[in-house]
Coordinates of C-alpha atoms in Angstrom, one line a residue:
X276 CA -68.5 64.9 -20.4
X277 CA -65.3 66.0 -18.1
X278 CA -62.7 63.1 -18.6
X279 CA -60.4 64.9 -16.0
X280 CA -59.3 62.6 -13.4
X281 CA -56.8 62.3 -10.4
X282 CA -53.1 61.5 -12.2
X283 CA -51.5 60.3 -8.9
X284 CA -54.7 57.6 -8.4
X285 CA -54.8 57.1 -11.7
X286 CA -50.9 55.9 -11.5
X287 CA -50.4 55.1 -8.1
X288 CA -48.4 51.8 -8.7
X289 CA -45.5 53.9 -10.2
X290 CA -44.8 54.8 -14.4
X291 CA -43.4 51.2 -15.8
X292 CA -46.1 49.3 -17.7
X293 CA -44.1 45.7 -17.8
X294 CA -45.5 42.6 -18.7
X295 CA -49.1 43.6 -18.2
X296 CA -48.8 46.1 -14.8
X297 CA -47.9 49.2 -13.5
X298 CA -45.1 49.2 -11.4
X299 CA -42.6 51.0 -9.4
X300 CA -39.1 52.3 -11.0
X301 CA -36.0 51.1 -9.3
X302 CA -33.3 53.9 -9.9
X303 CA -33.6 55.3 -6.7
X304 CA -34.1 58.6 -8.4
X305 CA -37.6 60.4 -8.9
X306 CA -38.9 62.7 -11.5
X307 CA -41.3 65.3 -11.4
X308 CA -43.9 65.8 -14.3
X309 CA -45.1 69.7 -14.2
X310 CA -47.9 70.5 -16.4
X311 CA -46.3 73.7 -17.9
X312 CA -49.2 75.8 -18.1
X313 CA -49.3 76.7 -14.6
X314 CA -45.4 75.4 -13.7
X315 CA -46.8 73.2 -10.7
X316 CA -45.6 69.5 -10.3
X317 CA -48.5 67.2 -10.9
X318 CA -46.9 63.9 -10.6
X319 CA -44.3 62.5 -9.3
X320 CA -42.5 58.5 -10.0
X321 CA -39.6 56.7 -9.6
X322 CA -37.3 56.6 -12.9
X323 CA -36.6 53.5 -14.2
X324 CA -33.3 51.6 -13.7
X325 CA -31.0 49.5 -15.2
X326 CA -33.0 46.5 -13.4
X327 CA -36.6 47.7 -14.8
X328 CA -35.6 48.0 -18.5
X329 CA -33.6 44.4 -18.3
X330 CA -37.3 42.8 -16.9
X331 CA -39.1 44.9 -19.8
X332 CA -36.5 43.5 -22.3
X333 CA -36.9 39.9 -20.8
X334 CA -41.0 40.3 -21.0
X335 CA -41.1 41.0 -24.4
X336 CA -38.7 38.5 -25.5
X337 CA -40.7 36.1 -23.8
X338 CA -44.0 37.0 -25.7
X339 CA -42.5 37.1 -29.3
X340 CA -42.4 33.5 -30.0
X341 CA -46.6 33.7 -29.2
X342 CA -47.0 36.9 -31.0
X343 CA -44.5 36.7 -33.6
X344 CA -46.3 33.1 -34.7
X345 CA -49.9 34.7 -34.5
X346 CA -51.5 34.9 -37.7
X347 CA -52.1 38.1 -39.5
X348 CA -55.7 37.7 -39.0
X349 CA -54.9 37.4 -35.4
X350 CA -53.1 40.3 -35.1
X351 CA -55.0 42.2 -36.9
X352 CA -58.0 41.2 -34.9
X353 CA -56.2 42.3 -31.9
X354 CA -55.4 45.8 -33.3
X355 CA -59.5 46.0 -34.3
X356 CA -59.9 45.9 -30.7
X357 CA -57.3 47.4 -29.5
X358 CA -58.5 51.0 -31.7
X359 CA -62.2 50.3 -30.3
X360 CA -60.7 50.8 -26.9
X361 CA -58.9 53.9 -27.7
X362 CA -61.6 55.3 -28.8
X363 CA -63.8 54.5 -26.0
X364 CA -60.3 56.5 -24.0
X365 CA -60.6 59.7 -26.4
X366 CA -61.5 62.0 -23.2
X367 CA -58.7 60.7 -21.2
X368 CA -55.9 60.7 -23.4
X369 CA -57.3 64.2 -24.1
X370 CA -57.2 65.0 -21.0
X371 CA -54.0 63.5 -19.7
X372 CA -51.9 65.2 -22.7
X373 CA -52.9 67.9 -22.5
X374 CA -52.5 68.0 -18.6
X375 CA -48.5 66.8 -19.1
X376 CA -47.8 68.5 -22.4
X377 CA -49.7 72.3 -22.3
X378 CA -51.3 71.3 -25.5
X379 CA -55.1 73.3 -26.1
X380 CA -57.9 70.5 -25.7
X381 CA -58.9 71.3 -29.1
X382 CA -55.4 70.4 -30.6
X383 CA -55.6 67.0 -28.2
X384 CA -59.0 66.2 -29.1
X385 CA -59.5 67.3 -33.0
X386 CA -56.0 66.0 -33.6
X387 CA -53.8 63.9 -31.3
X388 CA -56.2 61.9 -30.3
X389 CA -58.3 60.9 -33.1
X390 CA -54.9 60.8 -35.2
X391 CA -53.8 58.2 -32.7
X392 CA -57.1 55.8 -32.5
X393 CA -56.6 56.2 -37.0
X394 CA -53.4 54.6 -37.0
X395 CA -54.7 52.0 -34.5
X396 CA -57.5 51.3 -37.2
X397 CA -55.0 51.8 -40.0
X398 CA -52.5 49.3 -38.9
X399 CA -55.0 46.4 -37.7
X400 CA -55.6 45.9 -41.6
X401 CA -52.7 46.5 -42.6
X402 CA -51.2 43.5 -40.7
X403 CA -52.9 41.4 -43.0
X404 CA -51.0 42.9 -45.9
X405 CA -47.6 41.7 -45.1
X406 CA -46.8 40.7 -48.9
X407 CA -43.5 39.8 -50.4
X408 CA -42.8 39.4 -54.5
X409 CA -44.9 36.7 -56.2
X410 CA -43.1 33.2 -55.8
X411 CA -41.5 32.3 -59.2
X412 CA -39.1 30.2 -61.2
X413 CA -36.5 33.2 -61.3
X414 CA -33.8 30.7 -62.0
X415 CA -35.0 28.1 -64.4
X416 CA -33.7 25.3 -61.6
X417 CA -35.3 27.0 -58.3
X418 CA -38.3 28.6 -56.8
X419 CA -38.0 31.8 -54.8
X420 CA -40.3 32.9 -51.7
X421 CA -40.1 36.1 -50.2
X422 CA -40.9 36.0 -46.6
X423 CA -41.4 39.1 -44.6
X424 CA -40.9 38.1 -40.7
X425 CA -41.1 40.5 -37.8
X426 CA -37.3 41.6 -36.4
X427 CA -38.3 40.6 -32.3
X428 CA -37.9 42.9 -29.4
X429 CA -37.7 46.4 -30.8
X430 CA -36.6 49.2 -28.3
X431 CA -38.2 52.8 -29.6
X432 CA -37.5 55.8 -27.3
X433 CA -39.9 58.5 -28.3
X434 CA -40.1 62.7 -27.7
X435 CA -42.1 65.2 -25.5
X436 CA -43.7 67.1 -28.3
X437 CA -46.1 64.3 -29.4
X438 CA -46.3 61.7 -26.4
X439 CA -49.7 60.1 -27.6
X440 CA -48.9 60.2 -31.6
X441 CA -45.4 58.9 -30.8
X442 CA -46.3 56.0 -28.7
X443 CA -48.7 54.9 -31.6
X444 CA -46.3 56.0 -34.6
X445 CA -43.6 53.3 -32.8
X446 CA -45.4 51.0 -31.3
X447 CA -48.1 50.0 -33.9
X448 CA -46.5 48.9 -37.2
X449 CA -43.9 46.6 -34.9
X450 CA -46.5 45.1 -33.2
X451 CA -48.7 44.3 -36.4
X452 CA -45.7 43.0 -38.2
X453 CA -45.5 40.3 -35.2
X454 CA -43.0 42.3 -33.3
X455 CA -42.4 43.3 -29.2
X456 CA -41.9 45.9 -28.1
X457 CA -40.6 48.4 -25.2
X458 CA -40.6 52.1 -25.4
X459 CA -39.1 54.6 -23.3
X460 CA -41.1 58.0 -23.7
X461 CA -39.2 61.1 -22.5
X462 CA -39.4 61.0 -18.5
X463 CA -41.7 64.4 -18.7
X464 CA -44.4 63.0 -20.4
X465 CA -45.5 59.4 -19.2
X466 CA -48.7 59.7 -19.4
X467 CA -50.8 58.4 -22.2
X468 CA -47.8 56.1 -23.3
X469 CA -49.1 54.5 -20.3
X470 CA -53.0 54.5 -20.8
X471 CA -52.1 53.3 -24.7
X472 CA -50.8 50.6 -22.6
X473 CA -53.2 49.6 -20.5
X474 CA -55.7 49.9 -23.3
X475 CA -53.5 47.3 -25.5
X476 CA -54.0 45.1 -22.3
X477 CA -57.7 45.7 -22.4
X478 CA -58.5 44.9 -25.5
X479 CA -56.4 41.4 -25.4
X480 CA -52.8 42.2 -26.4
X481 CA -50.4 39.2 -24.7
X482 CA -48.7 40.4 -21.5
X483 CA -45.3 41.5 -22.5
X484 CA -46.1 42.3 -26.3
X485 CA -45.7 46.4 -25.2
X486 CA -44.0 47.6 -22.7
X487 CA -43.2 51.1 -21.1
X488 CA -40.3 52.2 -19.8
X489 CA -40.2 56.2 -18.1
X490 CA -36.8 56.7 -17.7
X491 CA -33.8 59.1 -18.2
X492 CA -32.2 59.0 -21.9
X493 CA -28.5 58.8 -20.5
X494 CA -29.8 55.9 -18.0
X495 CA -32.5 53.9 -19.3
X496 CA -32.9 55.1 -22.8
X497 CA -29.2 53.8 -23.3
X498 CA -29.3 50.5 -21.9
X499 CA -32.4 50.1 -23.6
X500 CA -30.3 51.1 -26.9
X501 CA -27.6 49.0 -26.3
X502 CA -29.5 45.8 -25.3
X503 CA -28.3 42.8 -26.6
X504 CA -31.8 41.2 -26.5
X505 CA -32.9 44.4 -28.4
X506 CA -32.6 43.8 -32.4
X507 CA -34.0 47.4 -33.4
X508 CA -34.0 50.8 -32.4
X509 CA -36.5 53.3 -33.4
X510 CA -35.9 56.7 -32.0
X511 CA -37.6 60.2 -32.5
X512 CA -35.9 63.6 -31.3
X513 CA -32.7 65.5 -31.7
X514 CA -30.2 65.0 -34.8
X515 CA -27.5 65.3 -31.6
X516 CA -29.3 62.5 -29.8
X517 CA -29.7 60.1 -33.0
X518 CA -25.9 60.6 -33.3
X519 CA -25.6 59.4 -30.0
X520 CA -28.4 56.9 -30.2
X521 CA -26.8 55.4 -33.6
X522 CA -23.2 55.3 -32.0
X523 CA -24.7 52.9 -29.3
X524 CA -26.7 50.8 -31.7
X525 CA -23.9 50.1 -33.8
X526 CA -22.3 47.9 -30.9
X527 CA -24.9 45.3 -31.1
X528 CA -25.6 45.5 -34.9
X529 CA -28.8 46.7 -34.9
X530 CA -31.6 47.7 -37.2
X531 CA -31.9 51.3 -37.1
X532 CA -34.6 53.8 -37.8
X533 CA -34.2 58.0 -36.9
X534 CA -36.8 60.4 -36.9
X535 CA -34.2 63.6 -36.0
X536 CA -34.6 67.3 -36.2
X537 CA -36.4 69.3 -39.2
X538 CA -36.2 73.4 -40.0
X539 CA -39.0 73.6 -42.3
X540 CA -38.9 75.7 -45.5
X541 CA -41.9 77.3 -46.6
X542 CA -41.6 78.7 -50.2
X543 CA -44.0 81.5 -51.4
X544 CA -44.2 82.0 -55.0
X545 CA -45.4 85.3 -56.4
X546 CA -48.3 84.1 -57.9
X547 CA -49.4 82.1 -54.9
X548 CA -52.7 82.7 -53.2
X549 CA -51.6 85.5 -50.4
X550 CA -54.4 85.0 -48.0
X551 CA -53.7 81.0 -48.1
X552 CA -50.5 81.3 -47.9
X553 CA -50.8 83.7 -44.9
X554 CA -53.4 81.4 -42.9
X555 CA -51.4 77.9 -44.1
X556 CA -47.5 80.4 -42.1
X557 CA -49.4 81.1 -39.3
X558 CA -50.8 77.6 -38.6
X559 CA -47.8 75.9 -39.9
X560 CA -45.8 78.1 -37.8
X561 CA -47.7 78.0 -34.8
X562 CA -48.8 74.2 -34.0
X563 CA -48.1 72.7 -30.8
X564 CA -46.6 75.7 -30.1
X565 CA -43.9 75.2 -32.6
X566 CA -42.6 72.2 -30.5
X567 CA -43.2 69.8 -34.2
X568 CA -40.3 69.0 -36.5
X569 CA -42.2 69.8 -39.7
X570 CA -43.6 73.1 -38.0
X571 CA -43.3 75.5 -41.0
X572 CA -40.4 77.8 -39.2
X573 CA -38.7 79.8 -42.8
X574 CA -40.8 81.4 -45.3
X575 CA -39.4 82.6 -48.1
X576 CA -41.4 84.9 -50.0
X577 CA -40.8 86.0 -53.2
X578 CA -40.4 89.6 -53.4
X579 CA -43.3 91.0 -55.0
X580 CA -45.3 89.6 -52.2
X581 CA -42.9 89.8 -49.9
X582 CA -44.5 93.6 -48.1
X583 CA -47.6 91.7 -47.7
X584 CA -47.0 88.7 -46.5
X585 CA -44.8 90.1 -43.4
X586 CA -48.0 92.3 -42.8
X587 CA -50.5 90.0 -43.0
X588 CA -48.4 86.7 -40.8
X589 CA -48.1 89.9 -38.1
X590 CA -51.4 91.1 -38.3
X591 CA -52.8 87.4 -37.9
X592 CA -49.9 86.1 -35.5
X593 CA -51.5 88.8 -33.3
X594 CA -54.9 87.6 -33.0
X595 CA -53.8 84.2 -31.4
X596 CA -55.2 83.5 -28.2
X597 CA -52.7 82.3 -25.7
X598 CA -55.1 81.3 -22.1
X599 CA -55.6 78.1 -20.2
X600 CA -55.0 74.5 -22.5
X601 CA -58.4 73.6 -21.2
X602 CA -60.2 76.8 -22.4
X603 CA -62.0 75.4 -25.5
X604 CA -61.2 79.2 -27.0
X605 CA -56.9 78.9 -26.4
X606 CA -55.1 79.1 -29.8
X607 CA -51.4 78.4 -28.3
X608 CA -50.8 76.8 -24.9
X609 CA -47.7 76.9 -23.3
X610 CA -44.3 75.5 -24.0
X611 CA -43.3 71.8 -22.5
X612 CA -41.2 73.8 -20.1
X613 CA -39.8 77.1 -18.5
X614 CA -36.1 75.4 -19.8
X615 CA -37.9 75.6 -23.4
X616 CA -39.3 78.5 -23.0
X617 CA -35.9 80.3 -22.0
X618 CA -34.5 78.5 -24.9
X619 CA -36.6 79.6 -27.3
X620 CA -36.2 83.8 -26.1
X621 CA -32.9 83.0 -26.0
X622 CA -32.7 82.2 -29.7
X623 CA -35.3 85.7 -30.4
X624 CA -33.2 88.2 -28.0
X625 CA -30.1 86.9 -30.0
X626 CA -31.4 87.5 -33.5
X627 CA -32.3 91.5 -32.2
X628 CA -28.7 91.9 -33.0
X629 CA -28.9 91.2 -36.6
X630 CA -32.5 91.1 -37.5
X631 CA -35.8 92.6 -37.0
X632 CA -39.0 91.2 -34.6
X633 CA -41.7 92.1 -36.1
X634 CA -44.5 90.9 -33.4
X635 CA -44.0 88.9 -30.9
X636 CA -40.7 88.5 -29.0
X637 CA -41.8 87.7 -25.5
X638 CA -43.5 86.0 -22.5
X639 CA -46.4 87.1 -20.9
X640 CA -47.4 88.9 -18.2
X641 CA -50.2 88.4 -15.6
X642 CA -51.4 84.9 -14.9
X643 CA -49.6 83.1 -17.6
X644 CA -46.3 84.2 -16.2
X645 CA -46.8 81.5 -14.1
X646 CA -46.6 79.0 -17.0
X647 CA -43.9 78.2 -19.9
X648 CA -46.2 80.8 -22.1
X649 CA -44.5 82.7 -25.4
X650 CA -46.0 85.2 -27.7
X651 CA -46.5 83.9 -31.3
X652 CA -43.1 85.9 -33.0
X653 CA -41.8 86.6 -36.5
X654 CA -38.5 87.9 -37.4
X655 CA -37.5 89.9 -40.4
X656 CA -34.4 90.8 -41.8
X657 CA -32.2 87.5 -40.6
X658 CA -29.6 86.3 -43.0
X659 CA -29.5 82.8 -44.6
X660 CA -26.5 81.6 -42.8
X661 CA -27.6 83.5 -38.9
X662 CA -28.3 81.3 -36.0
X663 CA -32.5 81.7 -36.5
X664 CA -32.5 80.8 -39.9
X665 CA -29.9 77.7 -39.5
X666 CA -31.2 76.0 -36.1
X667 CA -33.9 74.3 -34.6
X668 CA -35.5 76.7 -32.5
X669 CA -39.0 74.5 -31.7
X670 CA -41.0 77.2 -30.8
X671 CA -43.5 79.4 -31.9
X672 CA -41.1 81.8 -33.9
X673 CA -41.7 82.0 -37.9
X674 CA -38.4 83.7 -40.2
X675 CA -39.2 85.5 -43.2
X676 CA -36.5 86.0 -46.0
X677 CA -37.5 87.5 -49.7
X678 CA -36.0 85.5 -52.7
X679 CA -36.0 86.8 -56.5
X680 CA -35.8 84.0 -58.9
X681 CA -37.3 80.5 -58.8
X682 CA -33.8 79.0 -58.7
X683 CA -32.9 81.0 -55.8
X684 CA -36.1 80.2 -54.1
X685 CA -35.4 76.3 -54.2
X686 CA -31.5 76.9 -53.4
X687 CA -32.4 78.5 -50.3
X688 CA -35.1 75.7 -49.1
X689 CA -32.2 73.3 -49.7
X690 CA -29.7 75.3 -47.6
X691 CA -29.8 74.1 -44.1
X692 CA -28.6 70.2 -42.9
X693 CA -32.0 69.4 -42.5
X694 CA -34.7 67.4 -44.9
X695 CA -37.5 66.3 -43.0
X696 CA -40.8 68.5 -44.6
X697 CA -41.3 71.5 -46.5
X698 CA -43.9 72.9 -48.5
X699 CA -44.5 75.0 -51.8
X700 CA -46.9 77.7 -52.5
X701 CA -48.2 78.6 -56.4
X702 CA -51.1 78.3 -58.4
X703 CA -48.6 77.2 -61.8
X704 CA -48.2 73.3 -61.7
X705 CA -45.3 73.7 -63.2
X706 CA -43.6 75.7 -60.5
X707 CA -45.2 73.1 -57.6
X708 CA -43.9 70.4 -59.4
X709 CA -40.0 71.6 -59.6
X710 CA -40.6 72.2 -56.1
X711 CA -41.8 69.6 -55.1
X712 CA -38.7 67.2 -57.2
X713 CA -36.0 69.8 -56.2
X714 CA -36.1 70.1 -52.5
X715 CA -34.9 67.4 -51.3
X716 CA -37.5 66.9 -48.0
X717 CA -39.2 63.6 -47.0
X718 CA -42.5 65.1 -47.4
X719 CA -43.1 68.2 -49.5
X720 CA -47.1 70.0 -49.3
X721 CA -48.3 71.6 -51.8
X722 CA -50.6 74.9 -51.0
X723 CA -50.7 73.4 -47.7
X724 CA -48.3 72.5 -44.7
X725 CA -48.5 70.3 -41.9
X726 CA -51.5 67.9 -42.4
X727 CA -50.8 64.3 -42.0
X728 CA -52.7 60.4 -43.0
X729 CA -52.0 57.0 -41.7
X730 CA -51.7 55.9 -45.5
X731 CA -48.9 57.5 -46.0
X732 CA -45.2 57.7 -44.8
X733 CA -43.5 60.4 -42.6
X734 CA -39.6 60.5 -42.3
X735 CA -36.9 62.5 -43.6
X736 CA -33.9 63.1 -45.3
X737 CA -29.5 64.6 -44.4
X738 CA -29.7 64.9 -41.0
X739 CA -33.4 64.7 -40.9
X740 CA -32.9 61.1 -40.4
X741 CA -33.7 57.7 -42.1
X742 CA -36.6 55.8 -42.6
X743 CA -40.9 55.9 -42.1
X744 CA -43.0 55.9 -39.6
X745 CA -46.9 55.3 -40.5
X746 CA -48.2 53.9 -43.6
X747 CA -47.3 50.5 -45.3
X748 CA -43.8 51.7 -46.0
X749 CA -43.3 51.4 -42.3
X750 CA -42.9 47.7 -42.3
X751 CA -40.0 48.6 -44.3
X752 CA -38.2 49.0 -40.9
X753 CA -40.2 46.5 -38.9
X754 CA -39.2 43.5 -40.5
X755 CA -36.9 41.3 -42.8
X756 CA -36.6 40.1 -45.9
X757 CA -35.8 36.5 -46.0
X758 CA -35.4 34.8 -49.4
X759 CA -36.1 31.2 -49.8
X760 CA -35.2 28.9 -52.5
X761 CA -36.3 25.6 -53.2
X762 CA -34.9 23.4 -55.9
X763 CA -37.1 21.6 -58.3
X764 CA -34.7 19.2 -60.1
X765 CA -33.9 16.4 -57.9
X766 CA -30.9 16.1 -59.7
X767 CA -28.0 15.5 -56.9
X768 CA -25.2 16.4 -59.0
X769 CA -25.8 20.2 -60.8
X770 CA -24.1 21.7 -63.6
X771 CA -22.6 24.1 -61.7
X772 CA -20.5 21.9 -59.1
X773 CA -18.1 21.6 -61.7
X774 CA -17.1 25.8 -60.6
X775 CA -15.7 23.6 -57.5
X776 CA -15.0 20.5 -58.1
X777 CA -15.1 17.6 -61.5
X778 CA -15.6 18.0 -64.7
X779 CA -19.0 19.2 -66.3
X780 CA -21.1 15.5 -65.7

């Protein structure tokens, strides 16, 4: 079935989804959304203003009492529905990300996607699992309560790479915590933030409980961040921009939770399986086009399989199919941009200098010049403190280093400011299980990188950020801890008001 449909129809009322419609921005300034794989503009809305995310704010402060006070049941009955509709929207949101974002349909459709409509089913029984400690007599005098109670009007600004998988990452554990919640997804890449809106309104969510904001970071993103009606930020992209974000939040004292930049080691042991470990660079390497902040982007290969493993990531990285996103057969679609793409061969034409490109190492011709297209590229040779090795290039661009001992192997995955993911590759337990202690990553794989569950956390570590998105742990940053104590004496005067005033009675 072709889910393709008319983007400007489909959004003709503008890109803000407030209090339960589409609507107009009112910055006075428009933005075009170009779907990189051919560089033409496909959309075109008014940014929101100071004015939209005020209204957005206001909406969702308005529904928290209602939502805030629903039961879990309620909420999580709401969620049920709410991942039945997605589902019934899987060619759509296929569709429409791949459309903004250059993704292959395969990677929207066998992973976005059904990612997406699994947290949806995920978190709808997990709101029923909001559970404190055990009430108890922890003072001999008093019983304790632990109450978990959502935060209120959470502003989350999410990134470009993952529009879909964002949107749900932020907005689902708020909401089934009892949160509201508006999100600002980057200005490029409205689209399915908006249809997972207007499927929460479908399947019953309250008007106001989530709210979209497309806007400019500096402009909207900002005064969405610095909102005094807001009480937490959640924010996904840059480490630069969480400094930034963070600086803002502190003026209102708010709960804070960053998802920043990652530069993923991958460490080869020399008794690791070769051909796995080969496959498991490439794929790591290559997903979304690189544009993914646990994308596998240095391997370090011990040197007896060091030869080979440069071979064999070459010879494979060569058989990638680069073509149209909507090609079932495309293996790598375009970058989110021609600014991206620039960036990235900048960072490649800059390591020729002091390192070797091995395959790879440039855009190409023909039709696909017309789109933000880069060949799949390894580099060789780079040393551990060079630009490549050190920075977040986000692109499809793997760096290869050899190590010798175990010791140096670990040192070097530890060796950047980054500690969002990483994996380890050996068939000794032993070795996987230093690894995995000693490098010091929010999520370390083991014989595998990149795969993901709802079950568990993602989040990092340094300058990686703080904090989890998915999983139970989430709720972690969705809502606070309230201790209540109720005395069971009846007694008016206590032992210990003699520490203030009398004698012991």
């Amino acid at each position: 079935m072709d889910h393709r449909f008319d983007v400007t129809e489909r959004f003709a009322e503008g890109a803000q989804f407030i209090a339960g419609s589409l609507r107009g921005g009112t910055s006075g300034r428009t933005q075009d959304v170009v779907d990189p794989a051919t560089g033409e503009t496909v959309y075109s809305y008014e940014l929101a203003g100071t004015a939209d995310i005020d209204a957005a704010v206001e909406a969702a402060r308005e529904a928290f009492p209602e939502w805030g006070g629903a039961t879990p049941g309620e909420r999580s009955d709401a969620l049920h529905r709410f991942a039945a509709v997605l589902a019934e929207d899987a060619g759509d949101l296929a569709y429409a990300e791949s459309l903004n974002c250059g993704k292959p349909i395969k990677l929207s459709a066998e992973f976005d996607v059904p990612g997406s409509i699994d947290n949806a089913a995920f978190f709808a029984g997990a709101a029923r699992h909001l559970e404190g400690k055990a009430a108890g007599e922890y003072s001999a005098d008093h019983t304790s309560v632990i109450r978990r109670e959502p935060i209120g009007v959470v502003g989350s600004i999410a990134p470009w790479n993952y529009p879909l998988q964002m949107a749900a990452w932020k907005v689902l554990p708020a909401i089934a915590a009892g949160n509201t919640i508006v999100l600002k997804p980057a200005e490029i890449t409205p689209f399915t933030s908006l249809l997972f809106a207007q499927a929460a309104q479908r399947a019953g969510l309250p008007d106001g409980v989530l709210n979209i904001v497309s806007g400019a970071g500096r402009d909207a993103g900002e005064r969405l961040v610095g909102h005094p009606s807001v009480a937490m930020t959640s924010f996904t992209g840059s480490t630069a921009v969480g400094k930034r974000v963070a600086e803002i939040a502190t003026g209102t004292v708010k709960r804070l939770h960053l998802e920043l930049g990652g530069k993923a080691p991958f460490v080869v042991f020399d008794d690791a399986d070769l051909e796995a470990a080969v496959h498991g660079a490439v794929a790591g390497a290559l997903i979304n086009t690189g544009q993914d902040c646990t994308a596998a982007t240095r391997a370090y290969v011990q040197r007896p399989l060091y030869d080979a493993f440069v071979s064999g990531v070459a010879d494979l990285m060569a058989t990638v199919r680069l073509g149209d996103p909507f090609d079932p057969s495309t293996d790598l679609g375009p970058l989110i941009s021609h600014t991206q793409r620039d960036r990235v061969a900048g960072f490649v034409d800059r390591a020729r200098d002091y390192a070797t490109v091995v395959t790879g190492g440039e855009a190409p011709g023909g039709e696909l010049a017309k789109g933000a297209y880069y060949r799949p590229t390894l580099i060789a040779g780079a040393a551990q403190d060079s630009e490549v090795v050190q920075s977040e290039i986000f692109g499809p661009v793997l760096v290869v280093l050899p190590f010798d001992s175990d010791d140096e192997g670990i040192a070097l995955a530890n060796d950047t400011p980054y500690g969002l993911a990483a994996s380890a590759w050996s068939r000794d337990v032993y070795r996987t299980g230093r690894a995995a202690r000693e490098i010091n990553a929010g999520c370390v794989w083991v014989n595998d990188h990149i795969p993901i569950i709802s079950e568990m956390p993602h989040g990092g570590a340094k300058a990686s950020g703080f904090g989890k998105d998915m999983s139970a742990y989430s709720f972690d940053e969705y809502t606070q801890v309230k201790h209540v104590m109720y005395d069971n004496t009846g007694v008016a005067r206590k032992d210990w008001h003699r520490t203030i005033f009398g004698d012991r009675p």
